[in-house]
PDB file of C-alpha atoms in Angstrom:
ATOM      1  CA  MET S   1      15.349 -99.790 -51.734  1.00 42.00           C
ATOM      2  CA  VAL S   2      18.823-100.441 -50.291  1.00 48.00           C
ATOM      3  CA  ARG S   3      18.998-103.134 -47.629  1.00 52.00           C
ATOM      4  CA  LEU S   4      21.666-102.540 -45.004  1.00 56.00           C
ATOM      5  CA  VAL S   5      24.018-105.507 -44.777  1.00 74.00           C
ATOM      6  CA  ARG S   6      26.821-106.176 -42.325  1.00 86.00           C
ATOM      7  CA  ALA S   7      30.206-106.978 -43.828  1.00 93.00           C
ATOM      8  CA  ASP S   8      33.793-107.542 -42.817  1.00 95.00           C
ATOM      9  CA  GLY S   9      36.312-105.116 -44.272  1.00 97.00           C
ATOM     10  CA  VAL S  10      40.015-105.478 -45.046  1.00 96.00           C
ATOM     11  CA  PHE S  11      42.234-102.613 -46.209  1.00 96.00           C
ATOM     12  CA  SER S  12      45.632-102.790 -47.876  1.00 93.00           C
ATOM     13  CA  GLY S  13      48.748-100.753 -47.278  1.00 88.00           C
ATOM     14  CA  GLY S  14      49.520 -97.721 -49.391  1.00 83.00           C
ATOM     15  CA  GLY S  15      50.846 -94.848 -47.302  1.00 81.00           C
ATOM     16  CA  ILE S  16      49.339 -91.478 -48.098  1.00 82.00           C
ATOM     17  CA  LYS S  17      47.304 -93.100 -50.883  1.00 85.00           C
ATOM     18  CA  GLY S  18      44.985 -94.437 -48.167  1.00 86.00           C
ATOM     19  CA  LEU S  19      42.954 -91.265 -48.725  1.00 90.00           C
ATOM     20  CA  ALA S  20      41.247 -93.237 -51.496  1.00 94.00           C
ATOM     21  CA  PHE S  21      39.656 -95.545 -48.922  1.00 96.00           C
ATOM     22  CA  ALA S  22      37.263 -92.790 -47.830  1.00 95.00           C
ATOM     23  CA  GLY S  23      35.812 -92.648 -51.336  1.00 97.00           C
ATOM     24  CA  GLY S  24      35.543 -96.424 -51.527  1.00 97.00           C
ATOM     25  CA  LEU S  25      33.752 -96.558 -48.198  1.00 97.00           C
ATOM     26  CA  GLN S  26      31.265 -93.899 -49.288  1.00 97.00           C
ATOM     27  CA  ALA S  27      30.337 -95.962 -52.348  1.00 97.00           C
ATOM     28  CA  ALA S  28      30.054 -99.068 -50.166  1.00 96.00           C
ATOM     29  CA  ALA S  29      27.703 -97.209 -47.817  1.00 94.00           C
ATOM     30  CA  GLU S  30      25.522 -96.160 -50.734  1.00 95.00           C
ATOM     31  CA  ALA S  31      25.362 -99.821 -51.781  1.00 93.00           C
ATOM     32  CA  GLY S  32      24.108-100.739 -48.313  1.00 91.00           C
ATOM     33  CA  TYR S  33      27.367-101.717 -46.629  1.00 91.00           C
ATOM     34  CA  ASP S  34      27.732 -99.131 -43.903  1.00 82.00           C
ATOM     35  CA  GLU S  35      27.768-101.435 -40.887  1.00 90.00           C
ATOM     36  CA  TRP S  36      31.121-103.172 -40.485  1.00 94.00           C
ATOM     37  CA  SER S  37      31.469-106.254 -38.314  1.00 94.00           C
ATOM     38  CA  LYS S  38      35.129-107.312 -38.302  1.00 96.00           C
ATOM     39  CA  LEU S  39      37.872-105.086 -39.631  1.00 97.00           C
ATOM     40  CA  ALA S  40      41.513-105.563 -40.516  1.00 98.00           C
ATOM     41  CA  GLY S  41      44.258-103.707 -42.272  1.00 96.00           C
ATOM     42  CA  THR S  42      47.900-103.095 -42.943  1.00 94.00           C
ATOM     43  CA  SER S  43      49.710 -99.741 -42.803  1.00 92.00           C
ATOM     44  CA  ALA S  44      47.344 -97.050 -44.147  1.00 92.00           C
ATOM     45  CA  GLY S  45      44.699 -99.771 -44.169  1.00 95.00           C
ATOM     46  CA  ALA S  46      45.242-100.326 -40.447  1.00 96.00           C
ATOM     47  CA  ILE S  47      44.437 -96.664 -39.795  1.00 96.00           C
ATOM     48  CA  THR S  48      41.266 -96.978 -41.878  1.00 96.00           C
ATOM     49  CA  ALA S  49      40.164-100.204 -40.183  1.00 98.00           C
ATOM     50  CA  MET S  50      40.845 -98.654 -36.785  1.00 98.00           C
ATOM     51  CA  ALA S  51      38.784 -95.577 -37.647  1.00 97.00           C
ATOM     52  CA  LEU S  52      35.786 -97.693 -38.651  1.00 97.00           C
ATOM     53  CA  ALA S  53      36.173 -99.860 -35.545  1.00 98.00           C
ATOM     54  CA  VAL S  54      35.751 -96.837 -33.281  1.00 98.00           C
ATOM     55  CA  GLY S  55      32.741 -95.473 -35.098  1.00 97.00           C
ATOM     56  CA  TYR S  56      33.888 -93.141 -37.861  1.00 96.00           C
ATOM     57  CA  THR S  57      31.652 -93.190 -40.926  1.00 95.00           C
ATOM     58  CA  ALA S  58      32.917 -92.774 -44.469  1.00 94.00           C
ATOM     59  CA  GLN S  59      32.112 -89.068 -44.281  1.00 94.00           C
ATOM     60  CA  GLY S  60      33.658 -88.730 -40.841  1.00 95.00           C
ATOM     61  CA  LEU S  61      36.846 -90.375 -42.047  1.00 94.00           C
ATOM     62  CA  ARG S  62      37.002 -88.053 -45.041  1.00 92.00           C
ATOM     63  CA  GLU S  63      36.668 -85.020 -42.791  1.00 92.00           C
ATOM     64  CA  GLN S  64      39.492 -86.215 -40.550  1.00 92.00           C
ATOM     65  CA  LEU S  65      41.762 -86.820 -43.536  1.00 88.00           C
ATOM     66  CA  ASP S  66      40.894 -83.510 -45.202  1.00 86.00           C
ATOM     67  CA  ASN S  67      41.574 -81.531 -42.044  1.00 86.00           C
ATOM     68  CA  PHE S  68      44.872 -83.139 -41.091  1.00 87.00           C
ATOM     69  CA  ASP S  69      48.218 -81.663 -42.143  1.00 87.00           C
ATOM     70  CA  PHE S  70      49.996 -84.764 -43.423  1.00 86.00           C
ATOM     71  CA  GLY S  71      53.163 -82.770 -43.865  1.00 86.00           C
ATOM     72  CA  SER S  72      53.524 -82.800 -40.076  1.00 91.00           C
ATOM     73  CA  ILE S  73      54.082 -86.568 -40.148  1.00 91.00           C
ATOM     74  CA  ALA S  74      57.563 -85.991 -41.568  1.00 90.00           C
ATOM     75  CA  ASP S  75      58.813 -84.931 -38.119  1.00 94.00           C
ATOM     76  CA  TYR S  76      62.559 -84.859 -38.728  1.00 93.00           C
ATOM     77  CA  GLY S  77      63.160 -82.528 -35.775  1.00 94.00           C
ATOM     78  CA  ALA S  78      63.839 -78.880 -35.051  1.00 91.00           C
ATOM     79  CA  LEU S  79      66.547 -78.693 -37.720  1.00 90.00           C
ATOM     80  CA  GLY S  80      64.413 -80.355 -40.395  1.00 91.00           C
ATOM     81  CA  GLU S  81      66.121 -82.675 -42.868  1.00 89.00           C
ATOM     82  CA  LEU S  82      69.489 -81.832 -41.313  1.00 92.00           C
ATOM     83  CA  GLU S  83      68.531 -84.214 -38.504  1.00 93.00           C
ATOM     84  CA  ILE S  84      68.077 -87.211 -40.819  1.00 91.00           C
ATOM     85  CA  PRO S  85      71.610 -88.640 -40.260  1.00 92.00           C
ATOM     86  CA  ALA S  86      71.193 -88.434 -36.479  1.00 94.00           C
ATOM     87  CA  ASN S  87      67.696 -89.949 -36.635  1.00 91.00           C
ATOM     88  CA  LEU S  88      68.966 -92.855 -38.730  1.00 90.00           C
ATOM     89  CA  GLN S  89      71.788 -93.481 -36.290  1.00 92.00           C
ATOM     90  CA  LEU S  90      69.752 -93.199 -33.108  1.00 93.00           C
ATOM     91  CA  ARG S  91      66.270 -94.213 -34.193  1.00 93.00           C
ATOM     92  CA  HIS S  92      66.788 -96.296 -37.364  1.00 92.00           C
ATOM     93  CA  GLY S  93      64.384 -94.033 -39.256  1.00 91.00           C
ATOM     94  CA  VAL S  94      64.706 -90.666 -40.985  1.00 91.00           C
ATOM     95  CA  THR S  95      61.891 -89.186 -38.849  1.00 94.00           C
ATOM     96  CA  LYS S  96      61.114 -89.325 -35.150  1.00 95.00           C
ATOM     97  CA  GLY S  97      57.755 -91.033 -35.759  1.00 94.00           C
ATOM     98  CA  GLU S  98      56.129 -89.176 -32.869  1.00 96.00           C
ATOM     99  CA  ALA S  99      53.719 -87.092 -34.951  1.00 95.00           C
ATOM    100  CA  LEU S 100      52.185 -90.172 -36.588  1.00 95.00           C
ATOM    101  CA  HIS S 101      51.699 -91.821 -33.205  1.00 97.00           C
ATOM    102  CA  ALA S 102      50.109 -88.673 -31.784  1.00 97.00           C
ATOM    103  CA  TRP S 103      47.681 -88.382 -34.712  1.00 96.00           C
ATOM    104  CA  ILE S 104      46.574 -92.010 -34.310  1.00 97.00           C
ATOM    105  CA  GLU S 105      45.957 -91.399 -30.597  1.00 98.00           C
ATOM    106  CA  LYS S 106      43.970 -88.272 -31.449  1.00 97.00           C
ATOM    107  CA  LEU S 107      41.765 -90.202 -33.895  1.00 97.00           C
ATOM    108  CA  LEU S 108      41.011 -92.728 -31.160  1.00 98.00           C
ATOM    109  CA  ALA S 109      40.338 -90.114 -28.493  1.00 97.00           C
ATOM    110  CA  GLU S 110      37.985 -88.033 -30.670  1.00 96.00           C
ATOM    111  CA  ALA S 111      36.157 -90.995 -32.194  1.00 97.00           C
ATOM    112  CA  PRO S 112      32.379 -91.478 -31.881  1.00 97.00           C
ATOM    113  CA  HIS S 113      33.253 -94.478 -29.673  1.00 97.00           C
ATOM    114  CA  PRO S 114      36.620 -93.615 -28.092  1.00 98.00           C
ATOM    115  CA  ALA S 115      38.965 -96.484 -27.288  1.00 98.00           C
ATOM    116  CA  GLN S 116      42.507 -96.935 -26.058  1.00 98.00           C
ATOM    117  CA  THR S 117      43.087-100.693 -25.847  1.00 98.00           C
ATOM    118  CA  PHE S 118      41.790-103.653 -27.813  1.00 98.00           C
ATOM    119  CA  GLY S 119      39.769-104.591 -24.743  1.00 98.00           C
ATOM    120  CA  ASP S 120      37.744-101.412 -25.229  1.00 98.00           C
ATOM    121  CA  LEU S 121      36.421-102.834 -28.503  1.00 98.00           C
ATOM    122  CA  GLU S 122      33.949-105.603 -29.197  1.00 95.00           C
ATOM    123  CA  ALA S 123      35.754-108.972 -29.207  1.00 92.00           C
ATOM    124  CA  ASP S 124      37.503-109.715 -32.522  1.00 93.00           C
ATOM    125  CA  ARG S 125      36.444-106.313 -33.841  1.00 96.00           C
ATOM    126  CA  LEU S 126      39.861-105.202 -35.109  1.00 98.00           C
ATOM    127  CA  ARG S 127      43.004-106.940 -36.343  1.00 98.00           C
ATOM    128  CA  VAL S 128      46.148-105.108 -37.355  1.00 97.00           C
ATOM    129  CA  VAL S 129      49.105-106.598 -39.227  1.00 97.00           C
ATOM    130  CA  GLY S 130      52.715-105.799 -38.371  1.00 96.00           C
ATOM    131  CA  ALA S 131      56.101-107.401 -39.005  1.00 95.00           C
ATOM    132  CA  ASP S 132      58.900-108.316 -36.596  1.00 97.00           C
ATOM    133  CA  LEU S 133      62.101-108.150 -38.644  1.00 95.00           C
ATOM    134  CA  ALA S 134      64.299-109.408 -35.814  1.00 96.00           C
ATOM    135  CA  HIS S 135      62.230-112.581 -35.482  1.00 97.00           C
ATOM    136  CA  SER S 136      61.314-112.936 -39.187  1.00 94.00           C
ATOM    137  CA  ARG S 137      57.563-113.145 -38.732  1.00 96.00           C
ATOM    138  CA  MET S 138      54.222-111.545 -39.304  1.00 95.00           C
ATOM    139  CA  VAL S 139      52.564-110.258 -36.131  1.00 97.00           C
ATOM    140  CA  VAL S 140      48.783-109.917 -36.014  1.00 97.00           C
ATOM    141  CA  PHE S 141      47.511-107.650 -33.249  1.00 98.00           C
ATOM    142  CA  PRO S 142      46.057-108.155 -30.767  1.00 98.00           C
ATOM    143  CA  GLU S 143      46.371-111.945 -30.523  1.00 97.00           C
ATOM    144  CA  ASP S 144      50.106-112.162 -31.206  1.00 98.00           C
ATOM    145  CA  VAL S 145      51.093-109.811 -28.394  1.00 97.00           C
ATOM    146  CA  VAL S 146      51.314-112.937 -26.220  1.00 97.00           C
ATOM    147  CA  LEU S 147      54.600-113.619 -28.041  1.00 97.00           C
ATOM    148  CA  TYR S 148      56.080-110.704 -26.099  1.00 98.00           C
ATOM    149  CA  VAL S 149      56.634-109.908 -22.431  1.00 97.00           C
ATOM    150  CA  ASP S 150      56.501-106.863 -20.186  1.00 96.00           C
ATOM    151  CA  GLU S 151      59.284-105.521 -17.949  1.00 92.00           C
ATOM    152  CA  GLN S 152      58.548-108.216 -15.359  1.00 93.00           C
ATOM    153  CA  GLY S 153      58.790-110.987 -17.939  1.00 94.00           C
ATOM    154  CA  ASP S 154      55.069-111.712 -17.996  1.00 95.00           C
ATOM    155  CA  PRO S 155      53.332-112.259 -21.359  1.00 95.00           C
ATOM    156  CA  LEU S 156      51.519-109.217 -22.676  1.00 97.00           C
ATOM    157  CA  ARG S 157      47.732-109.476 -22.671  1.00 97.00           C
ATOM    158  CA  PRO S 158      45.868-108.819 -25.950  1.00 98.00           C
ATOM    159  CA  ASN S 159      43.019-106.881 -24.334  1.00 98.00           C
ATOM    160  CA  ASP S 160      45.430-104.533 -22.557  1.00 98.00           C
ATOM    161  CA  PHE S 161      47.537-103.700 -25.597  1.00 98.00           C
ATOM    162  CA  PRO S 162      47.198-100.099 -26.875  1.00 98.00           C
ATOM    163  CA  ILE S 163      45.481 -99.839 -30.243  1.00 98.00           C
ATOM    164  CA  ALA S 164      47.624 -96.829 -31.141  1.00 98.00           C
ATOM    165  CA  ASP S 165      50.845 -98.815 -30.659  1.00 98.00           C
ATOM    166  CA  ALA S 166      49.621-101.615 -32.909  1.00 98.00           C
ATOM    167  CA  VAL S 167      48.495 -99.222 -35.653  1.00 98.00           C
ATOM    168  CA  ARG S 168      51.691 -97.182 -35.374  1.00 97.00           C
ATOM    169  CA  ILE S 169      53.686-100.397 -35.877  1.00 97.00           C
ATOM    170  CA  SER S 170      51.591-101.401 -38.868  1.00 96.00           C
ATOM    171  CA  ALA S 171      51.996 -97.966 -40.466  1.00 93.00           C
ATOM    172  CA  GLY S 172      55.718 -97.757 -39.682  1.00 92.00           C
ATOM    173  CA  TYR S 173      57.236 -97.721 -43.166  1.00 89.00           C
ATOM    174  CA  PRO S 174      60.811 -99.021 -42.689  1.00 87.00           C
ATOM    175  CA  TYR S 175      63.623 -96.454 -42.803  1.00 86.00           C
ATOM    176  CA  PHE S 176      61.119 -93.595 -42.810  1.00 90.00           C
ATOM    177  CA  PHE S 177      59.536 -94.204 -39.404  1.00 94.00           C
ATOM    178  CA  PRO S 178      61.532 -95.690 -36.515  1.00 95.00           C
ATOM    179  CA  PRO S 179      60.583 -99.274 -35.633  1.00 96.00           C
ATOM    180  CA  LEU S 180      58.954 -99.966 -32.277  1.00 97.00           C
ATOM    181  CA  SER S 181      60.251-102.613 -29.926  1.00 96.00           C
ATOM    182  CA  LEU S 182      58.748-105.411 -27.829  1.00 97.00           C
ATOM    183  CA  VAL S 183      60.727-108.094 -25.978  1.00 97.00           C
ATOM    184  CA  ASP S 184      60.189-111.610 -27.345  1.00 97.00           C
ATOM    185  CA  GLU S 185      59.083-114.160 -24.761  1.00 96.00           C
ATOM    186  CA  ARG S 186      61.385-116.937 -25.994  1.00 96.00           C
ATOM    187  CA  THR S 187      64.542-115.203 -27.199  1.00 97.00           C
ATOM    188  CA  LYS S 188      64.383-112.448 -24.555  1.00 96.00           C
ATOM    189  CA  LYS S 189      65.580-110.123 -27.339  1.00 97.00           C
ATOM    190  CA  ALA S 190      63.936-106.935 -28.529  1.00 97.00           C
ATOM    191  CA  GLY S 191      61.825-107.285 -31.657  1.00 97.00           C
ATOM    192  CA  VAL S 192      62.062-104.788 -34.511  1.00 96.00           C
ATOM    193  CA  LEU S 193      58.420-104.071 -35.317  1.00 97.00           C
ATOM    194  CA  VAL S 194      57.615-102.311 -38.588  1.00 95.00           C
ATOM    195  CA  ASP S 195      55.080-101.935 -41.394  1.00 92.00           C
ATOM    196  CA  GLY S 196      52.898-105.014 -41.803  1.00 88.00           C
ATOM    197  CA  GLY S 197      53.148-104.667 -45.560  1.00 86.00           C
ATOM    198  CA  VAL S 198      56.555-106.347 -45.372  1.00 84.00           C
ATOM    199  CA  THR S 199      54.741-109.624 -44.678  1.00 85.00           C
ATOM    200  CA  SER S 200      51.141-109.088 -45.831  1.00 85.00           C
ATOM    201  CA  ALA S 201      50.067-105.887 -47.563  1.00 83.00           C
ATOM    202  CA  PHE S 202      46.533-107.168 -48.175  1.00 86.00           C
ATOM    203  CA  PRO S 203      45.441-109.631 -45.434  1.00 88.00           C
ATOM    204  CA  VAL S 204      42.021-110.643 -46.757  1.00 87.00           C
ATOM    205  CA  PHE S 205      42.665-114.214 -45.594  1.00 86.00           C
ATOM    206  CA  LEU S 206      42.228-113.202 -41.936  1.00 89.00           C
ATOM    207  CA  PHE S 207      38.444-113.634 -42.048  1.00 89.00           C
ATOM    208  CA  ASP S 208      38.191-116.648 -44.350  1.00 87.00           C
ATOM    209  CA  LYS S 209      36.234-119.614 -43.034  1.00 87.00           C
ATOM    210  CA  PRO S 210      34.049-122.370 -44.527  1.00 90.00           C
ATOM    211  CA  LYS S 211      30.791-120.839 -43.291  1.00 88.00           C
ATOM    212  CA  PRO S 212      31.162-117.032 -43.322  1.00 88.00           C
ATOM    213  CA  GLU S 213      28.573-114.969 -41.483  1.00 85.00           C
ATOM    214  CA  HIS S 214      29.234-111.876 -43.582  1.00 86.00           C
ATOM    215  CA  PRO S 215      30.855-111.078 -46.903  1.00 92.00           C
ATOM    216  CA  THR S 216      34.420-109.796 -46.706  1.00 93.00           C
ATOM    217  CA  TRP S 217      35.134-106.838 -48.955  1.00 96.00           C
ATOM    218  CA  GLY S 218      38.769-106.035 -49.568  1.00 95.00           C
ATOM    219  CA  PHE S 219      39.897-102.520 -50.489  1.00 96.00           C
ATOM    220  CA  ARG S 220      43.251-102.658 -52.278  1.00 92.00           C
ATOM    221  CA  LEU S 221      45.372 -99.786 -53.566  1.00 88.00           C
ATOM    222  CA  PHE S 222      47.708-100.035 -56.542  1.00 83.00           C
ATOM    223  CA  GLY S 223      49.873 -97.525 -58.376  1.00 77.00           C
ATOM    224  CA  GLY S 224      49.110 -96.531 -61.950  1.00 66.00           C
ATOM    225  CA  ASN S 225      45.898 -96.153 -63.887  1.00 60.00           C
ATOM    226  CA  PRO S 226      43.515 -98.799 -65.204  1.00 58.00           C
ATOM    227  CA  PRO S 227      44.431-101.185 -66.624  1.00 54.00           C
ATOM    228  CA  GLU S 228      47.237-101.774 -64.140  1.00 55.00           C
ATOM    229  CA  LYS S 229      50.567-100.806 -65.614  1.00 59.00           C
ATOM    230  CA  PRO S 230      54.046-102.020 -64.646  1.00 60.00           C
ATOM    231  CA  SER S 231      55.762 -99.819 -62.091  1.00 61.00           C
ATOM    232  CA  TYR S 232      59.325 -98.584 -62.350  1.00 68.00           C
ATOM    233  CA  THR S 233      61.674 -97.249 -59.682  1.00 72.00           C
ATOM    234  CA  ALA S 234      64.860 -95.466 -60.719  1.00 79.00           C
ATOM    235  CA  ILE S 235      67.835 -96.679 -58.674  1.00 84.00           C
ATOM    236  CA  ASP S 236      70.656 -94.336 -59.555  1.00 83.00           C
ATOM    237  CA  GLY S 237      72.378 -91.082 -58.620  1.00 80.00           C
ATOM    238  CA  PRO S 238      74.233 -90.280 -55.408  1.00 75.00           C
ATOM    239  CA  LEU S 239      71.341 -91.500 -53.235  1.00 68.00           C
ATOM    240  CA  TRP S 240      71.009 -94.867 -54.975  1.00 81.00           C
ATOM    241  CA  PRO S 241      71.390 -96.849 -51.699  1.00 73.00           C
ATOM    242  CA  ILE S 242      68.251 -95.161 -50.330  1.00 69.00           C
ATOM    243  CA  ASP S 243      66.437 -95.726 -53.650  1.00 76.00           C
ATOM    244  CA  MET S 244      67.371 -99.387 -53.501  1.00 81.00           C
ATOM    245  CA  LEU S 245      66.211 -99.790 -49.898  1.00 72.00           C
ATOM    246  CA  LYS S 246      62.845 -98.226 -50.735  1.00 69.00           C
ATOM    247  CA  ALA S 247      62.568-100.469 -53.800  1.00 74.00           C
ATOM    248  CA  ILE S 248      63.326-103.561 -51.704  1.00 74.00           C
ATOM    249  CA  VAL S 249      60.585-102.669 -49.237  1.00 67.00           C
ATOM    250  CA  ASP S 250      58.049-101.833 -51.957  1.00 66.00           C
ATOM    251  CA  THR S 251      58.851-105.068 -53.796  1.00 68.00           C
ATOM    252  CA  SER S 252      58.445-107.180 -50.666  1.00 63.00           C
ATOM    253  CA  MET S 253      55.140-105.475 -49.932  1.00 58.00           C
ATOM    254  CA  ASN S 254      53.672-106.020 -53.404  1.00 60.00           C
ATOM    255  CA  ALA S 255      55.281-109.192 -54.771  1.00 59.00           C
ATOM    256  CA  LEU S 256      52.388-111.393 -53.645  1.00 56.00           C
ATOM    257  CA  ASP S 257      49.709-109.233 -55.260  1.00 56.00           C
ATOM    258  CA  LYS S 258      49.317-111.449 -58.333  1.00 58.00           C
ATOM    259  CA  LEU S 259      48.979-114.622 -56.265  1.00 59.00           C
ATOM    260  CA  GLU S 260      46.623-112.993 -53.794  1.00 63.00           C
ATOM    261  CA  MET S 261      44.393-111.538 -56.481  1.00 64.00           C
ATOM    262  CA  VAL S 262      43.775-114.963 -58.021  1.00 67.00           C
ATOM    263  CA  ALA S 263      42.044-115.940 -54.788  1.00 69.00           C
ATOM    264  CA  PHE S 264      40.715-112.588 -53.657  1.00 81.00           C
ATOM    265  CA  ALA S 265      39.660-110.799 -56.870  1.00 82.00           C
ATOM    266  CA  PRO S 266      35.905-111.655 -56.610  1.00 86.00           C
ATOM    267  CA  ARG S 267      35.658-109.621 -53.403  1.00 91.00           C
ATOM    268  CA  THR S 268      38.343-107.006 -53.926  1.00 93.00           C
ATOM    269  CA  ILE S 269      37.892-103.364 -54.867  1.00 95.00           C
ATOM    270  CA  SER S 270      41.204-102.566 -56.590  1.00 91.00           C
ATOM    271  CA  ILE S 271      41.633 -98.796 -56.510  1.00 92.00           C
ATOM    272  CA  PRO S 272      44.120 -97.116 -58.891  1.00 89.00           C
ATOM    273  CA  THR S 273      46.069 -94.304 -57.256  1.00 88.00           C
ATOM    274  CA  GLY S 274      47.824 -92.822 -60.282  1.00 81.00           C
ATOM    275  CA  ASP S 275      51.385 -91.632 -59.775  1.00 76.00           C
ATOM    276  CA  VAL S 276      51.026 -90.534 -56.151  1.00 78.00           C
ATOM    277  CA  PRO S 277      54.131 -91.700 -54.219  1.00 74.00           C
ATOM    278  CA  THR S 278      53.555 -93.707 -51.039  1.00 73.00           C
ATOM    279  CA  LEU S 279      55.369 -91.182 -48.855  1.00 73.00           C
ATOM    280  CA  ASP S 280      54.360 -87.909 -50.518  1.00 74.00           C
ATOM    281  CA  PHE S 281      52.864 -86.063 -47.550  1.00 76.00           C
ATOM    282  CA  SER S 282      52.508 -82.751 -49.400  1.00 78.00           C
ATOM    283  CA  LEU S 283      49.491 -83.617 -51.511  1.00 82.00           C
ATOM    284  CA  THR S 284      47.513 -80.821 -53.109  1.00 83.00           C
ATOM    285  CA  ASP S 285      43.745 -80.540 -52.653  1.00 85.00           C
ATOM    286  CA  ALA S 286      43.381 -81.640 -56.274  1.00 88.00           C
ATOM    287  CA  GLN S 287      45.414 -84.804 -55.623  1.00 87.00           C
ATOM    288  CA  LYS S 288      43.358 -85.568 -52.524  1.00 88.00           C
ATOM    289  CA  LYS S 289      40.179 -85.232 -54.569  1.00 91.00           C
ATOM    290  CA  GLU S 290      41.564 -87.484 -57.293  1.00 91.00           C
ATOM    291  CA  LEU S 291      42.314 -90.191 -54.753  1.00 92.00           C
ATOM    292  CA  TYR S 292      38.868 -89.880 -53.164  1.00 94.00           C
ATOM    293  CA  ASP S 293      37.106 -89.923 -56.539  1.00 95.00           C
ATOM    294  CA  SER S 294      39.121 -92.938 -57.682  1.00 95.00           C
ATOM    295  CA  GLY S 295      38.103 -94.839 -54.554  1.00 96.00           C
ATOM    296  CA  TYR S 296      34.463 -93.870 -54.971  1.00 97.00           C
ATOM    297  CA  ASP S 297      34.215 -94.605 -58.694  1.00 97.00           C
ATOM    298  CA  THR S 298      36.000 -97.950 -58.412  1.00 96.00           C
ATOM    299  CA  ALA S 299      33.907 -99.154 -55.487  1.00 97.00           C
ATOM    300  CA  LYS S 300      30.656 -97.997 -57.083  1.00 97.00           C
ATOM    301  CA  ALA S 301      31.443 -99.930 -60.269  1.00 97.00           C
ATOM    302  CA  PHE S 302      32.302-102.985 -58.143  1.00 96.00           C
ATOM    303  CA  PHE S 303      29.081-102.991 -56.135  1.00 95.00           C
ATOM    304  CA  ASP S 304      26.966-102.167 -59.196  1.00 95.00           C
ATOM    305  CA  LYS S 305      27.871-105.670 -60.427  1.00 93.00           C
ATOM    306  CA  GLN S 306      26.231-107.185 -57.328  1.00 91.00           C
ATOM    307  CA  PRO S 307      29.203-109.291 -56.154  1.00 91.00           C
ATOM    308  CA  THR S 308      28.338-112.415 -54.161  1.00 88.00           C
ATOM    309  CA  GLY S 309      31.286-112.276 -51.767  1.00 87.00           C
ATOM    310  CA  VAL S 310      32.389-115.840 -52.565  1.00 87.00           C
ATOM    311  CA  ASN S 311      35.521-116.634 -50.558  1.00 86.00           C
ATOM    312  CA  THR S 312      38.488-118.979 -50.961  1.00 83.00           C
ATOM    313  CA  PHE S 313      36.419-121.860 -49.575  1.00 85.00           C
ATOM    314  CA  GLY S 314      33.882-121.313 -52.361  1.00 86.00           C
ATOM    315  CA  ALA S 315      31.348-120.195 -49.771  1.00 86.00           C
ATOM    316  CA  VAL S 316      28.862-117.390 -50.410  1.00 86.00           C
ATOM    317  CA  PRO S 317      27.511-115.591 -47.325  1.00 85.00           C
ATOM    318  CA  ALA S 318      23.719-115.606 -47.423  1.00 69.00           C
ATOM    319  CA  SER S 319      23.622-112.040 -46.172  1.00 64.00           C
ATOM    320  CA  SER S 320      25.488-110.775 -49.228  1.00 60.00           C
ATOM    321  CA  ALA S 321      22.910-111.904 -51.758  1.00 51.00           C
ATOM    322  CA  PRO S 322      20.933-108.840 -52.959  1.00 47.00           C
ATOM    323  CA  PRO S 323      17.185-109.039 -52.372  1.00 42.00           C
ATOM    324  CA  THR S 324      14.825-109.391 -55.330  1.00 37.00           C
ATOM    325  CA  GLY S 325      14.198-105.982 -56.789  1.00 38.00           C
ATOM    326  CA  GLY S 326      16.881-104.432 -54.603  1.00 40.00           C
ATOM    327  CA  SER S 327      19.387-101.913 -55.810  1.00 39.00           C
ATOM    328  CA  ALA S 328      22.864-102.790 -56.968  1.00 37.00           C
ATOM    329  CA  GLY S 329      25.043-104.274 -54.272  1.00 36.00           C
ATOM    330  CA  SER S 330      22.375-104.014 -51.593  1.00 32.00           C
TER     331      SER S 330
END
């Protein structure tokens, strides 16, 4: 008999590869973890955490991802890729970024528990990681919105901040999506807010405390196939400057993985995503299935080992201990 257990969930960045999270969540639900308390994420992980926070189940999330045309996210404009130079000049991104924002708003509006602002959610329900390049810092929504001011110069209020704006910032892969802007309270200058993976691609630490109420399960994506293999990015040809910029961003987003995994491995489901590029929005149905199956198989194997959820303080949440005679991971 599976005992339902509440847990906190944290989801890494990974672009389009975030499709694998739906499979991981299905396996977690089958292990008894289908009621999520606190949720956090970066980039694609922010979208996943947001979806769970407003009531989507693993199956509901899969249906939304299967039915959405991800190709529409590459909204260069009416002239297609011919508009890239103008977008870079005017928007500082090759796309307009409007389609991604609209899809996030649609997910929120059609959710089992619709929400627009962080105040519409249970307190501390959702945390989303972004980065402010102009002020060289990580920004965690909603609490860090107080660092910014409105048009009248008054500090922004966390509960009033739109969830869609925070998630759009977190998922805003630099140079591909235009950054969003908020005015800093101290410098009075506009921030350049982009993908949270620049500062923390896998923010499991957000819920660490000496006496945890729930286990925190981290869902992390990595390129390659088990065992993890070294990645390689070709930086050559006439477009080498763009290749190098993408490599710089990817490196900054993943350089801390080894250090983080030393501390977080006992509660991390590391999902291999094969050779799927982060920004490949034209996935085939077969590729989507491969990502889903990889997430499911990896998470099932993880929970079959009955992890204790021990955190960086060495604390084991009592609620994560499987009952005598219970099924794996329950």
